[in-house]
Coordinates of N, CA, C and O in Angstrom, one line a residue:
M39 N 0.9 -1.2 0.3 CA 0.1 0.2 -0.1 C 1.0 1.1 -0.5 O 1.7 1.5 0.6
E40 N 0.2 2.2 -0.4 CA 1.0 4.1 -0.5 C 0.8 4.1 -0.3 O -0.6 5.1 -0.3
A41 N 1.4 4.9 1.0 CA 0.8 6.3 2.1 C 0.9 7.2 0.7 O 1.1 7.6 0.0
M42 N 0.3 8.0 1.4 CA -0.5 9.2 1.4 C -1.2 11.0 2.1 O -0.4 11.6 1.7
I43 N -0.4 10.3 3.1 CA -0.6 11.5 4.8 C 0.0 11.5 5.1 O 0.8 9.7 5.7
E44 N 0.6 11.7 5.7 CA 2.9 11.8 6.2 C 2.4 11.8 6.9 O 2.7 11.6 8.2
R45 N 1.0 12.8 7.8 CA 0.8 12.8 9.6 C -0.9 12.9 9.9 O -2.2 13.2 9.0
C46 N -0.5 11.3 9.7 CA -2.8 11.5 10.7 C -2.6 10.0 12.5 O -1.7 10.0 12.2
A47 N -4.0 10.4 12.3 CA -4.2 9.9 13.6 C -5.4 8.7 13.1 O -6.6 9.3 12.6
G48 N -5.1 7.8 14.2 CA -6.5 6.8 14.2 C -7.7 6.7 15.8 O -6.0 6.8 16.4
L49 N -8.3 7.1 15.4 CA -8.9 6.8 17.1 C -9.9 6.2 17.6 O -10.9 5.4 16.6
D50 N -9.5 5.1 18.1 CA -11.3 4.1 18.7 C -12.0 4.3 19.8 O -11.3 4.9 20.8
V51 N -13.3 4.4 19.2 CA -13.9 5.3 20.2 C -14.9 4.6 21.3 O -15.0 4.0 20.8
H52 N -14.4 4.8 22.8 CA -16.0 4.4 23.7 C -16.4 4.8 24.3 O -16.1 5.8 24.1
Q53 N -16.9 4.2 25.7 CA -17.5 5.2 26.4 C -17.4 6.2 27.0 O -16.7 6.8 27.5
E54 N -16.1 5.4 27.6 CA -15.2 6.3 29.0 C -13.7 7.0 28.0 O -12.8 7.5 29.1
T55 N -13.3 6.0 27.5 CA -12.4 6.4 27.0 C -11.7 6.5 24.9 O -12.5 5.9 24.6
V56 N -10.9 7.4 25.1 CA -10.1 7.4 23.3 C -9.4 6.9 23.2 O -8.4 8.1 24.2
V57 N -8.9 5.7 22.3 CA -7.0 5.4 22.0 C -6.5 6.6 21.1 O -7.4 5.7 19.8
A58 N -5.5 6.8 20.3 CA -5.5 7.7 19.6 C -3.4 6.7 18.9 O -2.9 6.9 20.0
C59 N -3.8 7.0 18.1 CA -2.3 6.6 17.0 C -2.0 7.7 16.4 O -3.1 7.8 15.1
V60 N -1.0 7.8 16.5 CA -0.2 8.6 15.7 C 0.9 8.0 14.8 O 2.0 7.7 15.0
L61 N 0.5 8.5 13.5 CA 1.7 7.8 13.1 C 2.1 8.8 11.4 O 1.2 9.7 11.4
F62 N 3.4 9.2 11.9 CA 4.3 9.8 11.4 C 5.5 9.7 10.8 O 5.6 9.5 11.3
G63 N 6.1 10.0 9.5 CA 7.2 10.3 9.3 C 7.3 10.3 7.4 O 6.2 11.2 7.3
P64 N 8.3 10.0 6.6 CA 8.1 10.2 5.1 C 7.5 9.1 5.3 O 7.1 8.4 5.6
L65 N 6.5 9.7 3.5 CA 6.0 8.8 2.6 C 6.3 7.3 2.8 O 6.1 6.8 2.8
D66 N 8.1 7.7 1.9 CA 9.1 6.4 1.2 C 9.0 6.1 2.7 O 9.8 4.7 1.6
K67 N 9.4 5.6 3.8 CA 9.5 5.1 4.4 C 8.1 4.4 6.2 O 7.4 4.7 5.8
K68 N 8.8 3.3 7.0 CA 8.0 3.0 7.6 C 7.6 4.5 8.4 O 8.4 5.3 9.1
P69 N 6.4 4.4 9.1 CA 5.6 5.2 9.5 C 6.3 5.2 11.4 O 6.1 3.8 11.4
K70 N 7.1 6.0 12.3 CA 6.6 5.7 13.7 C 5.0 6.3 14.1 O 4.6 7.0 13.2
T71 N 5.0 5.8 15.5 CA 3.6 5.2 15.8 C 3.8 5.8 17.3 O 4.8 5.7 18.1
S72 N 2.7 7.0 17.7 CA 3.0 7.1 19.4 C 1.2 7.1 19.7 O 0.5 7.3 18.3
I73 N 1.4 6.2 20.1 CA -0.2 5.8 20.9 C -0.8 6.6 22.0 O 0.8 6.4 23.2
E74 N -2.0 6.7 22.5 CA -2.0 7.6 24.2 C -3.2 7.1 24.2 O -4.8 7.2 23.5
T75 N -3.9 7.4 25.3 CA -5.5 6.7 25.6 C -6.2 8.4 26.3 O -4.6 8.8 27.1
F76 N -7.2 8.0 26.1 CA -7.6 9.9 27.0 C -8.6 9.5 27.0 O -10.1 8.9 27.2
S77 N -8.8 10.4 28.3 CA -10.9 10.5 28.6 C -12.0 10.5 27.9 O -11.2 11.8 27.2
T78 N -12.6 10.4 28.1 CA -14.2 10.9 26.9 C -14.7 12.9 27.7 O -15.3 12.9 27.0
T79 N -14.5 13.2 28.8 CA -15.2 13.8 29.5 C -13.8 15.5 28.7 O -13.1 15.0 28.0
T80 N -15.0 16.5 29.3 CA -14.3 17.2 28.2 C -12.4 18.2 27.7 O -11.4 18.0 27.1
T81 N -12.5 17.8 29.2 CA -10.8 17.7 29.4 C -9.6 16.6 29.4 O -8.2 17.7 28.1
G82 N -10.6 15.3 29.3 CA -9.8 14.5 28.5 C -10.3 14.9 26.8 O -9.0 14.6 25.4
L83 N -10.2 15.4 26.2 CA -10.9 15.9 24.8 C -9.8 16.8 24.5 O -9.7 17.4 23.2
L84 N -9.4 17.6 25.7 CA -9.5 18.9 24.8 C -7.7 18.8 25.1 O -6.6 18.7 24.0
A85 N -6.8 17.7 25.7 CA -6.0 17.7 26.1 C -5.5 15.8 24.7 O -4.7 16.3 24.0
L86 N -6.8 16.1 23.9 CA -6.6 14.7 23.2 C -6.3 16.2 21.5 O -4.7 15.5 20.8
S87 N -6.9 16.4 21.8 CA -6.7 18.0 21.0 C -5.6 18.2 20.7 O -5.0 18.7 19.7
D88 N -5.3 19.0 22.0 CA -3.3 19.1 21.6 C -2.7 18.6 21.5 O -1.5 18.9 20.7
W89 N -2.9 17.0 22.0 CA -1.8 15.6 22.1 C -1.1 16.3 20.3 O -0.7 16.0 19.5
L90 N -2.8 16.0 19.4 CA -3.1 15.5 17.9 C -2.1 16.9 17.7 O -1.6 17.3 16.7
A91 N -2.5 18.2 18.4 CA -1.6 19.0 17.6 C -0.2 19.0 17.4 O 0.5 20.1 16.6
T92 N 0.2 18.8 18.8 CA 1.1 18.6 19.0 C 3.0 17.2 18.2 O 3.1 18.1 17.4
H93 N 1.8 16.7 17.3 CA 2.0 16.3 16.5 C 1.8 16.7 15.1 O 1.6 16.1 14.4
Q94 N 1.4 17.8 15.3 CA 1.4 18.4 13.4 C 0.5 17.6 12.8 O 0.2 17.1 11.8
V95 N -0.8 16.4 13.7 CA -1.9 15.9 13.0 C -2.5 17.4 11.5 O -3.7 18.0 11.8
S96 N -3.1 16.4 9.9 CA -4.1 17.3 9.9 C -5.7 16.3 9.3 O -5.6 17.1 9.3
D97 N -5.1 14.9 9.2 CA -5.7 14.3 9.3 C -6.5 13.0 10.2 O -5.0 12.7 10.9
V98 N -7.2 13.2 11.0 CA -8.7 11.7 11.9 C -9.1 11.1 10.9 O -9.9 12.2 10.3
V99 N -8.6 10.3 11.7 CA -10.0 9.1 11.1 C -11.1 8.5 12.8 O -9.6 8.4 13.5
M100 N -12.1 8.7 12.8 CA -12.7 7.5 13.4 C -13.4 6.4 13.2 O -14.2 6.9 12.1
E101 N -13.7 6.0 14.3 CA -14.6 4.5 13.3 C -16.6 5.8 13.9 O -16.3 5.7 14.7
S102 N -17.2 4.8 13.5 CA -19.1 5.6 13.6 C -19.8 4.3 14.2 O -20.8 3.9 14.0
T103 N -19.6 4.4 15.6 CA -20.1 3.0 16.2 C -21.2 3.5 17.4 O -21.0 4.5 18.4
G104 N -22.6 3.4 17.8 CA -23.1 4.5 17.9 C -22.6 5.4 18.1 O -23.4 6.7 16.7
V105 N -22.9 6.3 19.7 CA -23.1 8.5 19.5 C -21.9 7.6 20.0 O -21.9 9.6 20.6
Y106 N -21.1 7.7 20.5 CA -19.9 7.7 20.8 C -18.8 8.8 20.1 O -17.8 9.5 21.0
W107 N -19.1 8.8 19.5 CA -18.6 9.4 18.2 C -18.2 11.5 18.1 O -17.4 12.4 18.1
K108 N -20.0 11.2 18.8 CA -20.7 12.8 18.7 C -19.5 14.0 19.6 O -18.9 15.1 19.4
P109 N -19.3 13.9 20.8 CA -19.1 15.2 21.3 C -16.6 15.0 20.5 O -17.0 15.7 20.6
I110 N -16.5 14.1 20.6 CA -14.8 14.0 20.1 C -15.3 14.9 18.7 O -13.7 15.6 18.7
W111 N -15.5 14.9 17.1 CA -16.1 15.8 16.2 C -16.2 17.4 16.6 O -15.2 17.7 15.7
N112 N -17.2 17.0 17.5 CA -17.6 18.5 18.6 C -15.9 19.1 18.6 O -16.7 20.5 18.9
I113 N -15.3 18.8 19.4 CA -14.0 19.0 19.8 C -13.3 19.5 19.5 O -12.2 20.4 18.4
L114 N -13.0 18.8 18.0 CA -12.1 18.9 17.3 C -12.5 19.6 15.1 O -11.3 19.5 15.0
E115 N -13.2 19.3 15.5 CA -13.9 19.3 14.1 C -13.4 21.0 13.4 O -12.7 20.8 12.2
G116 N -12.5 21.7 13.7 CA -12.8 23.2 13.9 C -10.7 22.7 13.0 O -10.1 24.4 13.0
S117 N -10.2 21.2 13.8 CA -8.7 22.2 14.3 C -8.5 20.7 13.0 O -6.8 21.4 13.0
F118 N -9.0 20.2 12.7 CA -8.4 19.5 12.0 C -9.6 18.0 10.6 O -10.6 18.9 10.0
H119 N -8.5 18.2 9.5 CA -9.8 17.6 8.3 C -9.8 16.1 9.7 O -9.5 15.2 9.2
L120 N -11.9 16.1 9.3 CA -12.0 14.5 10.5 C -12.9 13.8 8.9 O -13.3 13.7 8.6
V121 N -13.0 12.3 9.5 CA -13.3 11.5 8.9 C -13.9 10.4 9.7 O -12.9 10.2 11.5
L122 N -15.1 10.0 9.7 CA -15.8 8.9 10.1 C -16.8 8.0 9.2 O -16.1 8.0 8.2
A123 N -15.7 7.3 9.5 CA -15.6 5.6 9.0 C -16.9 4.4 9.7 O -16.6 4.9 10.7
N124 N -17.6 4.0 8.1 CA -18.1 2.7 9.7 C -17.7 1.6 9.3 O -16.6 1.1 8.4
A125 N -18.1 1.0 10.7 CA -17.4 -0.3 11.4 C -16.9 -1.0 10.3 O -16.4 -2.2 10.2
R126 N -18.6 -0.8 9.6 CA -19.0 -2.3 8.8 C -17.2 -2.2 7.6 O -16.8 -2.9 7.3
H127 N -17.2 -1.0 7.2 CA -15.7 -1.6 6.5 C -14.4 -1.0 6.5 O -13.9 -1.4 5.5
V128 N -14.6 -1.0 7.9 CA -12.9 -0.9 7.7 C -12.5 -1.9 8.5 O -11.9 -2.2 10.4
K129 N -13.9 -2.8 9.3 CA -13.2 -4.5 9.8 C -11.9 -4.9 10.5 O -11.8 -5.1 8.8
N130 N -11.5 -4.7 11.1 CA -10.5 -5.8 11.0 C -10.3 -6.6 11.1 O -11.4 -7.8 11.7
V131 N -9.1 -8.0 10.4 CA -9.4 -8.7 10.8 C -9.2 -9.8 12.1 O -8.9 -9.5 13.2
P132 N -10.4 -10.7 12.1 CA -10.5 -11.2 13.4 C -9.8 -11.8 14.0 O -8.8 -12.4 13.8
G133 N -9.9 -12.4 15.1 CA -8.6 -12.4 16.1 C -8.3 -11.7 17.7 O -9.2 -11.3 18.0
R134 N -7.1 -11.8 18.2 CA -6.9 -10.0 18.3 C -7.0 -9.9 18.9 O -6.4 -8.5 18.0
K135 N -8.1 -8.7 19.9 CA -8.1 -7.6 19.3 C -7.5 -6.8 20.4 O -8.9 -7.1 21.8
T136 N -7.2 -5.1 19.9 CA -7.9 -4.6 21.9 C -7.3 -3.0 20.6 O -7.8 -2.7 19.9
D137 N -8.3 -2.4 21.3 CA -8.6 -1.2 21.8 C -6.6 -0.2 20.6 O -7.1 0.4 19.5
V138 N -5.0 -0.7 21.2 CA -4.0 -0.3 20.2 C -4.0 -0.9 18.6 O -4.5 0.6 18.2
K139 N -4.5 -2.0 18.4 CA -4.3 -2.1 17.5 C -5.2 -1.8 15.9 O -5.5 -1.4 15.6
D140 N -6.7 -1.4 17.2 CA -8.2 -0.4 16.2 C -7.0 0.7 15.5 O -7.5 0.7 14.8
A141 N -6.7 1.0 16.8 CA -6.5 3.1 16.0 C -5.3 2.6 15.7 O -5.5 3.5 14.3
E142 N -4.7 2.0 15.9 CA -3.7 1.8 14.2 C -4.2 1.3 13.0 O -3.8 1.6 12.6
W143 N -4.8 0.1 13.0 CA -5.1 -0.4 11.4 C -6.0 1.0 10.8 O -5.9 1.2 9.7
L144 N -7.2 1.7 11.7 CA -8.0 2.7 11.1 C -6.3 3.5 10.6 O -7.2 4.7 9.9
A145 N -5.3 4.3 11.5 CA -4.0 5.1 11.2 C -3.9 4.6 10.2 O -3.7 5.5 8.9
K146 N -3.7 2.9 10.0 CA -3.3 3.1 8.8 C -4.2 2.9 7.8 O -3.5 3.3 6.2
L147 N -5.4 2.4 7.7 CA -5.6 2.7 6.5 C -6.1 4.1 6.6 O -5.8 4.7 4.5
L148 N -6.4 5.0 7.0 CA -6.2 6.5 6.5 C -5.0 7.7 5.8 O -5.1 7.8 4.9
R149 N -3.4 6.7 6.1 CA -3.0 6.6 5.5 C -2.6 6.9 4.1 O -1.5 7.6 3.2
C150 N -2.8 5.2 4.1 CA -2.4 5.2 2.5 C -4.7 5.9 1.3 O -4.6 4.9 1.0
G151 N -5.1 6.8 2.5 CA -6.7 6.9 1.6 C -7.0 5.8 1.5 O -7.7 6.2 0.6
L152 N -7.5 4.5 2.0 CA -8.6 4.1 2.0 C -9.5 4.4 2.8 O -10.5 2.6 2.4
I153 N -9.3 5.1 3.3 CA -11.1 4.9 3.8 C -12.3 6.3 3.0 O -11.8 7.1 3.4
E154 N -13.4 5.4 3.4 CA -14.6 6.9 2.4 C -15.1 7.1 3.2 O -15.8 7.2 4.9
S155 N -15.1 8.2 4.0 CA -16.0 9.7 4.9 C -17.6 8.7 4.3 O -17.6 9.1 3.7
N156 N -18.1 8.4 6.1 CA -19.1 9.3 6.2 C -19.7 10.7 5.8 O -19.4 11.3 6.7
F157 N -21.3 11.0 5.1 CA -21.9 12.0 5.7 C -21.6 12.6 6.8 O -22.9 12.1 8.0
V158 N -21.2 13.7 7.3 CA -21.9 13.6 8.8 C -21.6 15.9 8.5 O -21.5 16.1 7.6
P159 N -23.3 15.4 8.6 CA -24.3 17.3 8.2 C -24.1 18.6 8.9 O -22.5 18.4 10.3
P160 N -23.6 19.3 8.8 CA -23.4 20.9 9.6 C -23.5 21.0 10.6 O -24.6 20.7 10.9
E161 N -23.0 21.6 11.2 CA -23.1 21.3 12.9 C -24.3 22.3 13.4 O -24.2 21.9 13.7
D162 N -24.9 23.8 12.6 CA -25.7 23.8 12.6 C -28.0 23.2 12.0 O -28.1 23.0 13.4
I163 N -27.1 22.1 11.6 CA -28.2 21.1 10.5 C -27.6 20.1 11.8 O -28.9 19.8 12.9
R164 N -27.0 19.7 12.7 CA -26.7 19.0 13.6 C -27.3 19.8 15.1 O -27.7 18.8 15.5
D165 N -27.6 20.6 15.2 CA -28.3 20.8 16.3 C -29.2 20.8 16.4 O -30.8 20.6 17.4
L166 N -30.2 21.8 15.1 CA -31.8 21.0 15.0 C -32.0 20.2 14.8 O -33.2 19.9 15.5
R167 N -31.7 19.1 14.1 CA -31.5 17.1 14.6 C -31.8 16.7 15.7 O -32.6 16.5 16.1
D168 N -31.1 17.5 16.3 CA -30.7 17.6 17.8 C -31.9 17.8 18.8 O -32.8 17.5 19.6
L169 N -32.3 19.1 18.4 CA -33.4 19.0 19.0 C -34.1 19.6 18.5 O -35.7 19.1 20.0
T170 N -34.6 18.6 16.9 CA -36.8 18.1 16.5 C -36.7 16.9 18.0 O -36.9 16.3 18.2
R171 N -35.3 16.0 18.1 CA -35.4 14.4 18.9 C -35.9 14.8 19.1 O -36.2 13.9 20.5
Y172 N -34.9 15.3 20.6 CA -35.1 16.1 21.8 C -36.9 16.4 22.4 O -37.4 16.4 23.2
R173 N -37.3 17.9 21.4 CA -38.3 17.6 21.0 C -39.4 17.0 21.6 O -40.4 16.3 21.6
K174 N -39.2 15.5 20.0 CA -40.6 15.3 19.9 C -40.3 13.6 21.3 O -41.6 13.0 21.2
S175 N -38.7 13.4 21.8 CA -39.2 12.7 22.9 C -40.5 13.4 24.1 O -40.4 12.3 25.5

């Protein structure tokens, strides 16, 4: 696989934690890896954003399982090019799965340009959808 993005990150998102894997380095060589785990509190997500900025990450990918991706998307939206991947399309090989391996797999796929992003509406449309869903319930 040919690398296309010099500095990218993969996020494995869960309810209480986010495992982030940054791949960086020249496109023609094996990338260096940096892995860190953050909490999903606002403070933890801001720390994640700062950590990604210190690594000069340009693109970030995360899976779209459930609604856990929404707060992360809202915090990272203005600073990075975000890709929301369908979990079915980026399914890892069965076997020993860990959060670190999942984050690294997502970053590798993004680095090679193999992930197609799901549609995420603009912020004002998302707010309107949330409001109408809340009103309906």
